[in-house]
Coordinates of N, CA and C in Angstrom, one line a residue:
M287 N 18.0 -8.6 7.7 CA 17.5 -7.4 8.3 C 18.0 -7.3 9.7
T288 N 17.1 -7.5 10.7 CA 17.5 -7.4 12.1 C 17.1 -8.7 12.8
H289 N 17.6 -8.9 14.0 CA 17.3 -10.0 14.8 C 15.8 -9.9 15.3
Q290 N 15.3 -8.7 15.3 CA 13.9 -8.5 15.8 C 12.8 -8.8 14.7
F291 N 13.1 -8.4 13.5 CA 12.1 -8.4 12.5 C 12.7 -8.7 11.1
N292 N 12.4 -9.9 10.6 CA 12.8 -10.2 9.2 C 11.7 -9.8 8.3
L293 N 11.9 -8.7 7.6 CA 10.8 -8.1 6.8 C 10.4 -9.1 5.7
S294 N 11.4 -9.6 5.0 CA 11.1 -10.5 3.9 C 10.3 -11.7 4.3
A295 N 10.8 -12.4 5.4 CA 10.1 -13.6 5.8 C 8.7 -13.3 6.3
S296 N 8.6 -12.2 7.1 CA 7.3 -11.8 7.6 C 6.3 -11.5 6.4
L297 N 6.9 -10.9 5.4 CA 6.0 -10.5 4.2 C 5.6 -11.7 3.5
A298 N 6.4 -12.8 3.5 CA 5.9 -14.0 2.9 C 4.7 -14.6 3.6
G299 N 4.7 -14.5 4.9 CA 3.5 -14.9 5.7 C 2.3 -14.0 5.3
A300 N 2.5 -12.7 5.1 CA 1.5 -11.8 4.8 C 0.8 -12.2 3.4
V301 N 1.7 -12.6 2.5 CA 1.2 -13.0 1.2 C 0.4 -14.3 1.3
A302 N 0.7 -15.1 2.2 CA 0.0 -16.4 2.4 C -1.4 -16.3 2.9
G303 N -1.7 -15.3 3.7 CA -3.0 -15.3 4.3 C -3.2 -14.1 5.2
R304 N -4.5 -13.8 5.6 CA -4.8 -12.6 6.3 C -4.3 -12.6 7.7
S305 N -4.2 -13.7 8.4 CA -3.6 -13.6 9.7 C -2.1 -13.2 9.6
G306 N -1.4 -13.7 8.6 CA 0.0 -13.3 8.4 C 0.1 -11.8 8.0
A307 N -1.0 -11.3 7.3 CA -1.0 -9.9 7.0 C -1.0 -9.0 8.2
W308 N -1.9 -9.4 9.2 CA -2.0 -8.5 10.4 C -0.7 -8.6 11.2
T309 N -0.1 -9.8 11.3 CA 1.1 -10.0 12.0 C 2.2 -9.1 11.4
F310 N 2.3 -9.1 10.0 CA 3.3 -8.3 9.4 C 3.1 -6.8 9.7
I311 N 1.8 -6.3 9.6 CA 1.5 -4.9 9.9 C 1.9 -4.5 11.3
R312 N 1.6 -5.4 12.3 CA 2.0 -5.1 13.6 C 3.5 -5.0 13.8
D313 N 4.2 -5.9 13.2 CA 5.7 -5.9 13.3 C 6.3 -4.7 12.5
F314 N 5.7 -4.4 11.3 CA 6.2 -3.3 10.6 C 6.0 -2.0 11.3
A315 N 4.9 -1.8 11.9 CA 4.6 -0.6 12.7 C 5.6 -0.4 13.8
A316 N 5.9 -1.5 14.5 CA 6.8 -1.5 15.6 C 8.3 -1.2 15.2
H317 N 8.7 -1.9 14.2 CA 10.1 -1.9 13.9 C 10.6 -1.0 12.7
W318 N 9.6 -0.6 11.9 CA 10.0 0.3 10.8 C 9.3 1.7 11.1
D319 N 8.1 1.7 11.4 CA 7.4 3.0 11.6 C 7.8 3.5 13.0
G320 N 8.2 2.7 13.9 CA 8.7 3.1 15.2 C 7.7 3.3 16.3
T321 N 6.4 3.0 16.0 CA 5.3 3.1 17.0 C 4.5 1.9 16.9
A322 N 4.6 1.0 17.9 CA 3.8 -0.2 17.9 C 2.3 0.1 18.0
L323 N 1.5 -0.8 17.4 CA 0.1 -0.6 17.4 C -0.5 -0.7 18.9
G324 N -1.4 0.1 19.2 CA -2.0 0.1 20.5 C -3.5 0.0 20.5
G325 N -4.2 -0.1 21.6 CA -5.6 -0.4 21.6 C -6.4 0.8 21.1
S326 N -5.9 2.0 21.1 CA -6.6 3.2 20.6 C -6.4 3.4 19.1
D327 N -5.6 2.6 18.4 CA -5.2 2.8 17.0 C -6.3 2.2 16.1
G328 N -7.2 1.4 16.6 CA -8.2 0.9 15.7 C -9.6 1.6 15.9
C329 N -10.4 1.5 14.9 CA -11.8 1.9 15.0 C -12.6 1.0 15.9
T330 N -13.7 1.4 16.3 CA -14.5 0.6 17.2 C -15.5 -0.3 16.5
Q331 N -15.9 -1.4 17.2 CA -17.0 -2.3 16.6 C -18.2 -1.4 16.3
A332 N -18.6 -0.5 17.2 CA -19.8 0.3 17.0 C -19.7 1.2 15.7
E333 N -18.5 1.7 15.4 CA -18.3 2.5 14.2 C -18.6 1.6 13.0
L334 N -18.1 0.4 13.0 CA -18.2 -0.5 11.8 C -19.7 -1.0 11.7
D335 N -20.3 -1.2 12.9 CA -21.7 -1.6 12.9 C -22.6 -0.5 12.3
T336 N -22.3 0.7 12.7 CA -23.1 1.9 12.2 C -22.9 2.0 10.7
A337 N -21.7 1.8 10.2 CA -21.4 1.9 8.8 C -22.2 0.8 8.0
E338 N -22.3 -0.4 8.6 CA -23.1 -1.5 7.9 C -24.6 -1.1 7.9
V339 N -25.1 -0.6 8.9 CA -26.5 -0.2 8.9 C -26.7 0.9 7.9
R340 N -25.9 1.9 7.9 CA -26.0 3.0 6.9 C -26.0 2.6 5.5
L341 N -25.0 1.6 5.2 CA -24.8 1.1 3.8 C -25.8 0.1 3.5
G342 N -26.4 -0.6 4.5 CA -27.3 -1.7 4.2 C -26.6 -3.0 3.7
L343 N -25.4 -3.2 4.2 CA -24.6 -4.4 3.7 C -23.6 -4.8 4.8
R344 N -23.1 -6.0 4.7 CA -22.1 -6.5 5.6 C -20.7 -6.3 5.1
L345 N -19.9 -5.8 6.0 CA -18.5 -5.6 5.6 C -17.7 -6.9 5.7
P346 N -16.8 -7.2 4.7 CA -16.0 -8.4 4.8 C -15.2 -8.5 6.1
A347 N -14.9 -9.7 6.5 CA -14.2 -9.9 7.7 C -12.8 -9.2 7.7
A348 N -12.1 -9.3 6.6 CA -10.8 -8.6 6.5 C -10.9 -7.1 6.6
L349 N -11.9 -6.5 6.1 CA -12.1 -5.1 6.2 C -12.3 -4.7 7.7
R350 N -13.2 -5.4 8.3 CA -13.4 -5.1 9.7 C -12.2 -5.3 10.6
E351 N -11.4 -6.4 10.3 CA -10.2 -6.7 11.1 C -9.2 -5.6 10.9
A352 N -9.0 -5.1 9.6 CA -8.1 -4.0 9.4 C -8.4 -2.7 10.1
Y353 N -9.7 -2.3 10.0 CA -10.1 -1.1 10.7 C -10.0 -1.3 12.2
L354 N -10.3 -2.4 12.7 CA -10.2 -2.6 14.2 C -8.8 -2.6 14.7
L355 N -7.9 -3.0 13.8 CA -6.5 -3.1 14.2 C -5.8 -1.7 14.1
F356 N -6.0 -1.0 13.0 CA -5.1 0.2 12.8 C -5.9 1.3 12.0
G357 N -7.2 1.3 12.0 CA -8.0 2.2 11.2 C -7.8 3.7 11.5
R358 N -7.3 4.0 12.7 CA -7.0 5.4 13.1 C -5.6 5.8 12.9
R359 N -4.7 4.9 12.5 CA -3.3 5.2 12.3 C -3.1 5.8 10.9
R360 N -3.3 7.1 10.8 CA -3.1 7.8 9.5 C -1.7 7.7 9.0
D361 N -0.7 7.6 9.9 CA 0.6 7.5 9.4 C 0.9 6.2 8.7
L362 N 0.1 5.2 9.0 CA 0.2 3.9 8.3 C -0.7 3.8 7.0
T363 N -1.7 4.6 7.0 CA -2.7 4.4 5.9 C -3.0 5.6 5.0
S364 N -2.5 6.8 5.4 CA -3.0 8.0 4.7 C -2.0 9.1 4.6
N365 N -0.7 8.8 4.5 CA 0.3 9.9 4.2 C 0.2 10.5 2.8
H366 N -0.3 9.7 1.9 CA -0.4 10.1 0.5 C -1.8 9.9 0.0
D367 N -2.2 8.7 -0.2 CA -3.6 8.4 -0.5 C -4.3 8.2 0.8
A368 N -5.7 8.1 0.7 CA -6.5 8.2 1.9 C -7.4 7.0 2.1
L369 N -7.2 6.3 3.2 CA -8.1 5.3 3.7 C -9.4 6.0 4.2
L370 N -10.5 5.7 3.8 CA -11.7 6.3 4.2 C -12.1 5.9 5.6
D371 N -12.6 6.8 6.5 CA -13.1 6.4 7.8 C -14.4 5.6 7.6
P372 N -14.7 4.8 8.5 CA -16.0 4.0 8.4 C -17.2 4.8 8.0
A373 N -17.3 6.0 8.6 CA -18.4 6.9 8.3 C -18.5 7.4 6.9
N374 N -17.3 7.2 6.1 CA -17.2 7.7 4.8 C -17.2 6.6 3.7
L375 N -17.2 5.4 4.1 CA -17.4 4.3 3.2 C -18.6 4.5 2.3
Y376 N -18.5 4.2 1.0 CA -19.7 4.4 0.2 C -19.8 3.4 -1.0
V377 N -20.9 3.2 -1.5 CA -21.1 2.5 -2.7 C -21.1 3.4 -3.9
D378 N -20.3 3.0 -5.0 CA -20.2 3.9 -6.1 C -21.5 4.1 -6.8
D379 N -21.5 5.1 -7.7 CA -22.8 5.5 -8.4 C -23.4 4.4 -9.2
A380 N -22.5 3.6 -9.8 CA -23.0 2.5 -10.6 C -23.5 1.3 -9.8
K381 N -23.4 1.4 -8.4 CA -23.8 0.3 -7.6 C -23.1 -1.0 -7.8
E382 N -21.8 -0.8 -8.1 CA -21.0 -2.0 -8.4 C -20.0 -2.4 -7.3
A383 N -19.5 -1.4 -6.5 CA -18.5 -1.6 -5.6 C -18.6 -0.8 -4.3
L384 N -18.1 -1.3 -3.2 CA -17.9 -0.6 -2.0 C -16.5 0.1 -2.0
V385 N -16.5 1.4 -1.9 CA -15.2 2.2 -2.0 C -14.7 2.4 -0.6
F386 N -13.4 2.2 -0.4 CA -12.8 2.4 0.9 C -11.5 3.2 0.8
R387 N -11.0 3.6 -0.4 CA -9.8 4.3 -0.5 C -9.8 5.2 -1.7
H388 N -9.2 6.4 -1.5 CA -9.1 7.4 -2.6 C -7.6 7.7 -2.9
E389 N -7.2 7.9 -4.2 CA -6.0 8.5 -4.5 C -5.9 10.0 -4.1
N390 N -4.8 10.5 -3.8 CA -4.7 11.8 -3.1 C -5.2 13.0 -3.9
Q391 N -5.2 12.9 -5.2 CA -5.8 13.9 -6.1 C -7.1 13.5 -6.7
G392 N -7.7 12.4 -6.3 CA -8.9 12.0 -6.8 C -8.8 11.2 -8.1
A393 N -7.6 10.8 -8.5 CA -7.4 10.2 -9.8 C -7.8 8.7 -9.8
A394 N -8.0 8.1 -8.7 CA -8.4 6.7 -8.6 C -9.1 6.4 -7.3
S395 N -9.9 5.3 -7.3 CA -10.5 4.8 -6.1 C -10.3 3.3 -6.1
W396 N -10.2 2.8 -4.8 CA -10.1 1.4 -4.7 C -11.4 0.8 -4.0
G397 N -11.8 -0.3 -4.4 CA -13.1 -0.8 -3.9 C -13.2 -2.4 -4.0
I398 N -14.3 -2.9 -3.5 CA -14.6 -4.3 -3.4 C -15.9 -4.5 -4.1
L399 N -16.0 -5.3 -5.1 CA -17.3 -5.6 -5.8 C -18.3 -6.0 -4.8
L400 N -19.6 -5.5 -5.0 CA -20.6 -5.8 -4.1 C -20.9 -7.3 -4.1
D401 N -20.8 -8.0 -5.2 CA -21.1 -9.4 -5.2 C -20.0 -10.3 -4.6
S402 N -18.9 -9.6 -4.1 CA -17.9 -10.4 -3.5 C -17.8 -10.1 -2.0
L403 N -18.7 -9.2 -1.5 CA -18.7 -8.8 -0.1 C -18.9 -10.0 0.9
Q404 N -19.5 -11.0 0.4 CA -19.7 -12.2 1.3 C -18.4 -13.0 1.6
N405 N -17.4 -12.7 0.8 CA -16.1 -13.4 1.0 C -15.4 -12.7 2.2
D406 N -14.7 -13.5 3.0 CA -14.0 -13.0 4.1 C -12.8 -12.1 3.7
D407 N -12.2 -12.4 2.6 CA -11.0 -11.7 2.1 C -11.0 -11.5 0.6
P408 N -12.0 -10.7 0.2 CA -12.2 -10.6 -1.3 C -11.1 -9.8 -2.0
A409 N -11.2 -9.9 -3.3 CA -10.3 -9.2 -4.2 C -10.5 -7.7 -4.1
V410 N -9.5 -6.9 -4.4 CA -9.6 -5.4 -4.5 C -9.4 -5.0 -5.9
L411 N -10.3 -4.0 -6.4 CA -10.2 -3.5 -7.7 C -9.9 -2.0 -7.6
V412 N -9.4 -1.4 -8.7 CA -9.2 0.0 -8.8 C -9.9 0.6 -10.0
R413 N -10.4 1.8 -9.8 CA -11.1 2.5 -10.9 C -10.5 3.9 -11.1
L414 N -10.0 4.1 -12.3 CA -9.4 5.4 -12.6 C -10.5 6.5 -12.9
D415 N -10.2 7.7 -12.5 CA -11.1 8.8 -12.8 C -10.7 9.4 -14.1
L416 N -11.5 9.1 -15.1 CA -11.2 9.5 -16.5 C -12.1 10.6 -17.0
A417 N -11.6 11.3 -18.0 CA -12.4 12.4 -18.6 C -13.6 11.8 -19.2
D418 N -13.5 10.7 -19.9 CA -14.6 10.0 -20.5 C -15.1 9.0 -19.5
K419 N -16.2 9.4 -18.8 CA -16.7 8.5 -17.7 C -17.2 7.2 -18.3
R420 N -17.6 7.1 -19.5 CA -18.1 5.9 -20.1 C -16.9 4.8 -20.2
A421 N -15.7 5.3 -20.2 CA -14.6 4.4 -20.3 C -14.1 3.9 -18.9
E422 N -14.6 4.4 -17.8 CA -14.2 4.0 -16.5 C -14.7 2.5 -16.2
R423 N -13.8 1.7 -15.7 CA -14.1 0.4 -15.3 C -13.4 0.0 -14.0
W424 N -14.0 -0.9 -13.3 CA -13.2 -1.5 -12.1 C -12.3 -2.5 -12.7
E425 N -11.0 -2.3 -12.4 CA -9.9 -3.2 -12.9 C -9.3 -3.9 -11.7
N426 N -8.8 -5.1 -12.0 CA -8.1 -5.9 -11.0 C -6.9 -5.2 -10.4
W427 N -6.7 -5.3 -9.1 CA -5.6 -4.6 -8.4 C -4.8 -5.7 -7.6
L428 N -5.4 -6.2 -6.5 CA -4.7 -7.3 -5.7 C -5.8 -8.3 -5.4
E429 N -5.3 -9.6 -5.3 CA -6.3 -10.7 -5.2 C -6.9 -10.8 -3.8
R430 N -6.4 -10.2 -2.8 CA -7.0 -10.3 -1.5 C -6.9 -8.9 -0.8
L431 N -8.0 -8.6 0.0 CA -8.1 -7.4 0.7 C -7.0 -7.2 1.7
S432 N -6.7 -8.3 2.5 CA -5.6 -8.2 3.5 C -4.3 -7.9 2.9
L433 N -4.0 -8.5 1.7 CA -2.8 -8.1 1.0 C -2.8 -6.7 0.5
C434 N -3.9 -6.2 0.1 CA -4.0 -4.8 -0.2 C -3.7 -3.9 1.0
F435 N -4.1 -4.3 2.2 CA -3.8 -3.5 3.3 C -2.3 -3.5 3.6
V436 N -1.6 -4.6 3.4 CA -0.2 -4.7 3.5 C 0.5 -3.7 2.5
E437 N 0.0 -3.7 1.3 CA 0.5 -2.8 0.2 C 0.2 -1.4 0.6
I438 N -0.9 -1.1 1.2 CA -1.2 0.3 1.7 C -0.2 0.7 2.7
V439 N 0.1 -0.1 3.7 CA 1.0 0.3 4.8 C 2.4 0.5 4.2
L440 N 2.9 -0.4 3.3 CA 4.2 -0.3 2.7 C 4.2 1.0 1.8
S441 N 3.2 1.2 1.0 CA 3.3 2.4 0.1 C 3.2 3.7 0.9
E442 N 2.4 3.7 1.9 CA 2.3 5.0 2.7 C 3.6 5.2 3.5
S443 N 4.3 4.2 3.8 CA 5.6 4.4 4.5 C 6.6 5.1 3.6
L444 N 6.4 5.1 2.3 CA 7.3 5.7 1.3 C 7.0 7.3 1.2
H445 N 6.0 7.7 1.9 CA 5.6 9.1 1.9 C 5.6 9.8 3.3
G446 N 6.5 9.3 4.1 CA 6.6 9.8 5.4 C 7.7 10.9 5.6
D447 N 8.5 10.8 6.6 CA 9.6 11.7 6.9 C 10.5 11.9 5.7
E448 N 10.6 13.2 5.2 CA 11.5 13.4 4.0 C 12.9 13.0 4.2
Q449 N 13.4 13.0 5.5 CA 14.8 12.5 5.7 C 14.9 11.0 5.5
L450 N 13.8 10.3 5.5 CA 13.9 8.8 5.3 C 13.3 8.3 4.0
C451 N 12.7 9.2 3.2 CA 12.0 8.8 2.0 C 12.5 9.6 0.8
D452 N 12.5 9.0 -0.3 CA 12.9 9.7 -1.5 C 12.3 9.1 -2.8
Y453 N 12.4 9.8 -3.9 CA 11.8 9.5 -5.2 C 12.8 9.7 -6.3
L454 N 12.9 8.8 -7.2 CA 13.8 8.9 -8.4 C 13.0 8.6 -9.7
D455 N 13.0 9.5 -10.6 CA 12.5 9.2 -12.0 C 13.5 8.2 -12.5
A456 N 12.9 7.0 -12.9 CA 13.8 5.9 -13.2 C 14.0 5.8 -14.8
D457 N 15.1 5.1 -15.1 CA 15.3 4.6 -16.5 C 15.8 3.2 -16.4
D458 N 16.1 2.6 -17.6 CA 16.5 1.2 -17.6 C 17.7 0.9 -16.7
H459 N 18.6 1.9 -16.7 CA 19.9 1.6 -16.0 C 19.6 1.6 -14.5
S460 N 18.8 2.6 -14.0 CA 18.5 2.6 -12.6 C 17.7 1.4 -12.1
V461 N 16.8 0.9 -13.0 CA 16.1 -0.3 -12.6 C 17.0 -1.5 -12.6
E462 N 18.0 -1.6 -13.5 CA 18.9 -2.7 -13.5 C 19.8 -2.6 -12.2
L463 N 20.2 -1.4 -11.8 CA 20.9 -1.3 -10.5 C 20.1 -1.7 -9.4
L464 N 18.8 -1.4 -9.4 CA 17.9 -1.8 -8.3 C 17.8 -3.3 -8.2
E465 N 17.7 -4.0 -9.4 CA 17.5 -5.4 -9.4 C 18.8 -6.1 -9.0
S466 N 20.0 -5.5 -9.2 CA 21.2 -6.1 -8.9 C 21.7 -5.9 -7.5
T467 N 21.2 -4.8 -6.8 CA 21.7 -4.4 -5.5 C 20.6 -4.7 -4.4
A468 N 19.4 -5.1 -4.7 CA 18.4 -5.3 -3.7 C 17.7 -6.7 -4.0
V469 N 17.0 -7.2 -3.0 CA 16.3 -8.5 -3.1 C 14.8 -8.2 -3.4
R470 N 14.3 -9.0 -4.4 CA 12.9 -8.9 -4.7 C 12.1 -9.4 -3.6
L471 N 11.1 -8.7 -3.1 CA 10.2 -9.1 -2.1 C 9.0 -9.9 -2.7
P472 N 8.4 -10.8 -1.8 CA 7.4 -11.8 -2.4 C 6.0 -11.3 -2.7
I473 N 5.8 -10.0 -2.7 CA 4.5 -9.5 -3.2 C 4.4 -9.7 -4.7
P474 N 3.4 -10.3 -5.2 CA 3.3 -10.4 -6.7 C 3.2 -9.1 -7.3
A475 N 3.8 -8.9 -8.5 CA 3.7 -7.7 -9.3 C 2.2 -7.4 -9.5
Y476 N 1.9 -6.1 -9.5 CA 0.5 -5.7 -9.6 C 0.4 -4.4 -10.3
P477 N -0.7 -4.0 -11.0 CA -1.9 -4.9 -11.1 C -1.6 -6.0 -12.1
P478 N -2.4 -7.1 -12.0 CA -2.2 -8.3 -12.8 C -2.6 -8.0 -14.2
G479 N -2.2 -8.8 -15.2 CA -2.6 -8.7 -16.5 C -2.1 -7.6 -17.4
E480 N -0.9 -7.0 -16.9 CA -0.3 -6.0 -17.7 C 0.2 -6.5 -19.0
E481 N -0.2 -5.9 -20.1 CA 0.3 -6.4 -21.4 C 1.7 -6.0 -21.7
E482 N 2.1 -4.9 -21.1 CA 3.5 -4.4 -21.3 C 4.0 -4.0 -19.9
G483 N 5.3 -3.9 -19.8 CA 5.9 -3.5 -18.5 C 6.0 -4.5 -17.5
R484 N 6.4 -4.1 -16.3 CA 6.7 -5.0 -15.2 C 5.6 -4.9 -14.1
G485 N 4.8 -3.9 -14.1 CA 3.9 -3.6 -13.0 C 4.7 -3.0 -11.8
T486 N 4.1 -3.0 -10.7 CA 4.7 -2.5 -9.4 C 5.3 -3.7 -8.7
R487 N 6.6 -3.5 -8.3 CA 7.4 -4.5 -7.6 C 8.1 -3.9 -6.4
W488 N 8.3 -4.8 -5.4 CA 8.9 -4.4 -4.2 C 10.2 -5.1 -4.0
F489 N 11.2 -4.3 -3.4 CA 12.5 -4.8 -3.2 C 13.0 -4.4 -1.8
L490 N 14.0 -5.1 -1.3 CA 14.6 -4.8 0.0 C 16.1 -4.7 -0.1
G491 N 16.6 -3.5 0.2 CA 18.1 -3.4 0.2 C 18.6 -3.6 1.6
R492 N 19.7 -3.0 2.0 CA 20.2 -3.1 3.3 C 19.5 -2.0 4.2
D493 N 18.5 -2.5 4.9 CA 17.6 -1.6 5.7 C 17.0 -0.5 4.9
V494 N 16.7 -0.8 3.6 CA 16.0 0.2 2.7 C 14.9 -0.6 2.0
L495 N 13.6 -0.1 2.1 CA 12.5 -0.6 1.3 C 12.4 0.2 0.0
L496 N 12.2 -0.5 -1.1 CA 12.1 0.1 -2.4 C 11.0 -0.4 -3.2
R497 N 10.4 0.5 -4.0 CA 9.3 0.2 -4.9 C 9.6 0.6 -6.3
D498 N 9.5 -0.3 -7.2 CA 9.7 0.0 -8.6 C 8.3 0.1 -9.3
D499 N 8.0 1.3 -9.8 CA 6.7 1.6 -10.4 C 6.8 1.4 -11.9
D500 N 6.8 0.1 -12.3 CA 6.8 -0.2 -13.8 C 7.9 0.4 -14.5
G501 N 9.1 0.5 -13.9 CA 10.3 1.1 -14.5 C 10.2 2.6 -14.7
M502 N 9.2 3.2 -14.2 CA 9.1 4.7 -14.4 C 9.6 5.5 -13.2
A503 N 9.5 4.9 -12.0 CA 10.0 5.6 -10.8 C 10.4 4.6 -9.8
V504 N 11.4 5.0 -9.0 CA 11.8 4.2 -7.8 C 11.6 5.0 -6.6
L505 N 10.8 4.5 -5.6 CA 10.6 5.1 -4.3 C 11.3 4.3 -3.3
A506 N 11.9 5.0 -2.3 CA 12.8 4.4 -1.3 C 12.4 4.9 0.1
R507 N 12.5 4.0 1.1 CA 12.3 4.4 2.5 C 13.4 3.7 3.3
G508 N 14.3 4.4 4.0 CA 15.3 3.9 4.8 C 14.9 3.8 6.2
R509 N 15.5 2.8 6.9 CA 15.3 2.8 8.4 C 15.9 4.0 9.0
T510 N 17.0 4.5 8.5 CA 17.7 5.7 8.9 C 18.1 6.6 7.7
A511 N 18.5 7.8 8.0 CA 18.9 8.7 6.9 C 20.2 8.1 6.2
E512 N 21.0 7.5 7.0 CA 22.3 6.9 6.5 C 21.9 5.8 5.5
D513 N 20.9 4.9 5.9 CA 20.5 3.9 5.0 C 20.0 4.4 3.7
L514 N 19.2 5.5 3.7 CA 18.7 6.1 2.5 C 19.9 6.6 1.6
D515 N 20.9 7.3 2.3 CA 22.0 7.8 1.5 C 22.7 6.6 0.8
R516 N 22.8 5.5 1.5 CA 23.5 4.3 0.9 C 22.8 3.9 -0.4
V517 N 21.5 3.9 -0.4 CA 20.8 3.4 -1.7 C 20.9 4.5 -2.8
R518 N 21.0 5.8 -2.4 CA 21.2 6.8 -3.3 C 22.5 6.7 -4.0
D519 N 23.5 6.3 -3.3 CA 24.8 6.1 -3.9 C 24.9 4.8 -4.8
L520 N 24.1 3.8 -4.4 CA 24.1 2.6 -5.2 C 23.3 2.7 -6.5
I521 N 22.3 3.6 -6.4 CA 21.5 3.9 -7.6 C 21.5 5.4 -7.8
P522 N 22.6 5.9 -8.4 CA 22.7 7.3 -8.6 C 21.7 7.9 -9.5
G523 N 21.4 9.1 -9.3 CA 20.4 9.8 -10.1 C 19.9 11.1 -9.4
D524 N 18.9 11.8 -10.0 CA 18.4 13.0 -9.4 C 17.3 12.7 -8.4
W525 N 17.7 12.2 -7.2 CA 16.8 11.9 -6.2 C 16.2 13.2 -5.7
L526 N 14.9 13.2 -5.5 CA 14.1 14.4 -5.2 C 14.5 15.1 -3.9
N527 N 14.8 14.3 -2.9 CA 15.1 14.9 -1.5 C 16.5 14.8 -1.2
D528 N 17.4 14.5 -2.1 CA 18.8 14.4 -1.8 C 19.5 15.8 -1.9
H529 N 19.7 16.4 -0.7 CA 20.2 17.8 -0.6 C 21.7 17.7 -0.1
R530 N 22.4 16.6 -0.3 CA 23.8 16.6 0.2 C 24.7 17.4 -0.7

């Protein structure tokens, strides 16, 4: 990558533990998003304390740390799906989970089971919004909340400036090209326990971040427009934002 920030190596640290996750997010914000984290980018201790009183529960350490570090940076957390403000955190109707994130069209929610809130860095689950509400279940997503925040920052970066981001409906050939021209990043495929398919996987090309959504779509984010054009040429197809 660059002499300033080795994305793959830093991401390995993020996968290892929550201190590495916050280091990765700081570096990613500075070197890929282009705006380093500052003191005004986080929520306040008072906002989080007020949320705890309103909810009648304690927030996990990793959730507090994430909100304190970058809870106000919508460009890192809410370009597509939405990280809820502390005042909007809520417990689901079934009283099973604390919900902290919504899919942009309400198709899914992400949460932490109430019986795991005592853990500093608990697992994150996802619940799809189904027509048959009786079929809705909290399903495994990522094993640690801090890793989920890394995934949030990476995923939201794919939905930023149209000149730097693009989307391709994938097929087997485009996925094969992705695997042969980019390096697999160390985030485990998710969600776990998929009976079929690959799950979501992350790759790094030459200054291009790529996400493979179970072989159905490839999303790309370049450091520059030229970097994005390069990956479009390496993986040809009907890229949504390619107007060349």
